[in-house]
XYZ file of C-alpha atoms in Angstrom:
251
model
C 46.385 67.285 -38.447
C 48.130 66.833 -41.729
C 45.216 65.100 -43.403
C 43.641 66.507 -46.526
C 39.889 66.910 -46.405
C 39.109 63.830 -48.507
C 41.029 61.651 -46.011
C 39.244 62.844 -42.864
C 37.542 59.635 -41.653
C 34.437 61.125 -39.973
C 33.222 63.030 -43.036
C 30.861 61.049 -45.325
C 31.859 61.210 -48.986
C 28.878 63.458 -49.800
C 29.960 65.961 -47.132
C 33.557 65.976 -48.387
C 32.415 66.639 -51.942
C 30.118 69.435 -50.761
C 32.881 71.184 -48.782
C 35.464 70.888 -51.572
C 33.026 72.155 -54.195
C 32.094 75.172 -52.058
C 35.766 75.907 -51.337
C 36.496 75.873 -55.073
C 33.603 78.250 -55.714
C 34.877 80.542 -52.959
C 38.346 80.573 -54.509
C 36.774 81.705 -57.759
C 35.235 84.638 -55.893
C 31.708 83.334 -55.393
C 29.864 84.267 -52.215
C 28.933 81.120 -50.283
C 26.247 81.535 -47.598
C 26.520 79.444 -44.399
C 25.596 75.819 -45.089
C 24.956 72.652 -43.122
C 27.223 69.601 -43.157
C 26.884 66.189 -41.577
C 29.607 64.143 -39.917
C 29.868 61.066 -37.742
C 31.559 60.681 -34.370
C 33.835 57.769 -33.487
C 30.927 56.001 -31.775
C 28.662 56.425 -34.807
C 26.622 59.395 -33.573
C 25.396 61.861 -36.203
C 26.934 65.320 -35.858
C 25.907 68.517 -37.619
C 27.901 71.647 -38.336
C 27.307 75.028 -39.926
C 30.153 76.125 -42.203
C 31.153 79.737 -42.781
C 34.004 80.410 -45.203
C 36.215 83.409 -45.952
C 38.569 84.021 -48.846
C 42.283 84.452 -48.073
C 44.052 86.893 -50.362
C 47.628 87.924 -50.887
C 48.366 91.058 -52.888
C 44.799 91.033 -54.106
C 44.988 87.461 -55.351
C 43.074 84.535 -53.773
C 45.471 82.078 -52.135
C 43.129 79.963 -50.061
C 39.929 79.613 -48.106
C 39.490 79.465 -44.369
C 36.461 77.635 -43.058
C 34.894 77.801 -39.609
C 32.567 74.998 -38.545
C 30.113 75.680 -35.729
C 28.616 72.677 -33.928
C 24.824 72.844 -34.311
C 24.087 69.212 -33.426
C 21.813 70.047 -30.495
C 19.898 72.621 -32.518
C 19.460 70.173 -35.392
C 18.204 67.437 -33.062
C 15.816 69.889 -31.407
C 14.462 70.877 -34.830
C 13.991 67.206 -35.765
C 12.221 66.486 -32.472
C 10.017 69.531 -32.986
C 9.133 68.384 -36.488
C 8.204 64.930 -35.184
C 6.065 66.570 -32.504
C 4.369 68.805 -35.060
C 3.660 65.792 -37.283
C 2.130 63.932 -34.349
C 0.030 66.966 -33.413
C -1.223 67.414 -36.981
C -2.129 63.716 -37.220
C -3.945 63.714 -33.863
C -7.687 63.089 -33.634
C -7.743 65.649 -30.824
C -8.251 69.343 -31.470
C -4.995 71.095 -30.501
C -4.371 74.816 -30.644
C -2.401 77.575 -28.932
C -3.172 81.208 -28.180
C -0.775 83.911 -27.002
C -1.287 86.244 -24.025
C -3.644 88.375 -26.113
C -5.667 85.249 -26.976
C -4.611 85.338 -30.614
C -4.206 82.029 -32.418
C -0.557 81.123 -32.998
C -1.203 77.489 -33.933
C -4.133 75.213 -34.774
C -3.949 71.643 -36.047
C -6.123 70.247 -38.835
C -8.650 68.695 -36.442
C -9.301 72.016 -34.713
C -9.723 73.794 -38.046
C -12.103 71.048 -39.221
C -14.246 71.466 -36.103
C -14.379 75.235 -36.647
C -15.514 74.704 -40.247
C -18.119 72.110 -39.194
C -19.510 74.615 -36.688
C -19.636 77.338 -39.338
C -17.115 79.512 -37.497
C -14.761 79.810 -40.481
C -15.131 79.190 -44.198
C -13.525 76.200 -45.891
C -10.049 77.092 -47.088
C -9.462 79.639 -44.321
C -7.019 77.441 -42.379
C -4.070 79.812 -42.704
C -6.189 82.868 -41.959
C -6.994 81.670 -38.438
C -3.443 82.451 -37.294
C -3.391 85.932 -35.773
C -7.132 86.071 -35.139
C -8.340 86.575 -31.584
C -10.336 83.741 -30.045
C -13.330 86.072 -29.649
C -13.268 86.830 -33.402
C -14.590 83.375 -34.296
C -16.371 82.167 -31.152
C -19.655 83.264 -29.536
C -19.430 85.682 -26.604
C -20.392 83.065 -24.018
C -17.704 80.645 -25.224
C -15.141 83.432 -25.392
C -15.780 84.563 -21.816
C -15.555 80.997 -20.471
C -12.370 80.383 -22.454
C -10.751 83.617 -21.237
C -11.638 82.815 -17.627
C -9.968 79.397 -17.859
C -6.918 80.709 -19.712
C -6.433 83.518 -17.181
C -6.590 81.008 -14.332
C -3.934 78.828 -15.982
C -1.644 81.831 -16.537
C -2.158 83.022 -12.957
C -1.689 79.656 -11.210
C 0.629 78.042 -13.801
C -1.361 74.824 -13.288
C -3.161 72.859 -15.991
C -6.941 72.903 -15.994
C -9.425 70.401 -17.450
C -13.096 71.047 -18.195
C -15.972 69.283 -19.920
C -17.293 71.432 -22.749
C -20.561 71.139 -24.684
C -20.621 72.445 -28.255
C -24.221 73.386 -28.993
C -23.404 74.092 -32.637
C -22.176 70.541 -33.216
C -24.138 68.683 -30.506
C -20.787 67.406 -29.276
C -19.007 66.997 -25.961
C -15.308 67.444 -25.430
C -12.823 67.361 -22.586
C -10.522 70.368 -22.826
C -7.177 70.622 -21.055
C -5.482 74.023 -20.805
C -1.704 74.138 -20.204
C 0.711 77.036 -19.817
C 3.470 77.546 -22.394
C 6.712 79.246 -21.327
C 9.938 80.164 -23.082
C 12.424 77.603 -21.650
C 15.266 80.139 -21.785
C 13.622 83.227 -20.301
C 10.736 81.604 -18.392
C 8.494 84.180 -20.060
C 4.844 83.206 -20.543
C 4.146 82.678 -24.247
C 0.521 81.600 -24.091
C -1.795 78.668 -23.456
C -2.121 75.426 -25.402
C -5.468 73.616 -25.427
C -6.013 69.922 -26.163
C -9.674 69.088 -26.775
C -10.643 65.397 -26.783
C -14.019 64.423 -28.230
C -15.984 62.480 -25.579
C -19.379 62.572 -27.311
C -19.628 58.759 -27.591
C -18.814 58.307 -23.907
C -21.414 60.917 -22.954
C -24.052 59.296 -25.160
C -23.300 55.855 -23.717
C -23.602 57.244 -20.179
C -26.870 58.972 -21.062
C -28.282 55.744 -22.525
C -27.197 53.809 -19.439
C -28.953 56.333 -17.191
C -32.106 56.083 -19.319
C -32.118 52.279 -19.096
C -31.566 52.427 -15.348
C -34.408 54.914 -14.920
C -36.733 52.588 -16.866
C -35.685 49.594 -14.768
C -36.105 51.550 -11.537
C -39.657 52.432 -12.597
C -40.466 48.831 -13.583
C -43.164 47.334 -11.289
C -41.267 44.066 -10.840
C -38.077 43.570 -8.831
C -35.241 43.443 -11.363
C -31.748 42.507 -10.287
C -28.490 41.255 -11.756
C -25.854 39.013 -10.204
C -22.312 38.378 -11.343
C -20.703 34.961 -11.819
C -20.013 34.686 -8.085
C -23.593 35.419 -7.116
C -22.980 38.967 -5.943
C -25.599 41.618 -6.623
C -24.433 44.025 -9.296
C -27.740 45.816 -9.723
C -31.145 45.861 -8.084
C -33.928 48.239 -9.021
C -35.996 50.244 -6.565
C -39.137 48.067 -6.618
C -40.108 46.436 -3.323
C -38.765 43.008 -2.528
C -42.326 41.679 -2.419
C -42.825 42.457 -6.102
C -42.428 39.821 -8.752
C -38.712 39.157 -9.271
C -36.985 39.187 -12.638
C -33.409 37.972 -12.491
C -30.573 38.525 -14.960
C -27.918 36.209 -13.602
C -24.402 36.201 -14.964
C -22.950 33.085 -16.645
C -22.723 30.068 -14.411
């Protein structure tokens, strides 16, 4: 509205310089591809625009440049959010990967690739090569059939599914959650994402606890434990007439 570009208040100085420089280049006949600019709203919110420019000519001579700015703020924010999500996924200690409807890998984070290498399923340095491979290409038949069964159920019911999985190759336990992925615009099924959490330590602790309990239950004396308020927390299976061994809590 009567203001020259350098006086427009919501354009940062860097953006103004970028626009003016590109307009000058366009006047000289250079082709300028669409480019991104940043602005600021009256309340301080960051705004993003994509600029397309066209040369105005009169009698074959350039007389000006017309620029069209398309608001791409929402797209830019979505891209930034996606990048943050990807960074979090890559940094996760959980194995995270996605397969499409044909069970081909479309994504795998570093932890998943590391587990595949540790199990001897892929060679070191093959991280990028996993994309496009079918799940059955790098997993044993039994694992593949179980995976396909779970993935098919998730696609059919559209509900998440969680299972406990034992990796014989690594002597590891994991808790795997399968979730459906859809295109938010078309509602079309795009595939299944799997988050695999290592629960080996929890399993080992539970196994040790069961072993200790079995030993105590077989002990010839009566073994019991009370908490601070005198309540029985544990008592083995020996008869009450057997010699008693007490493990009382503090106090």
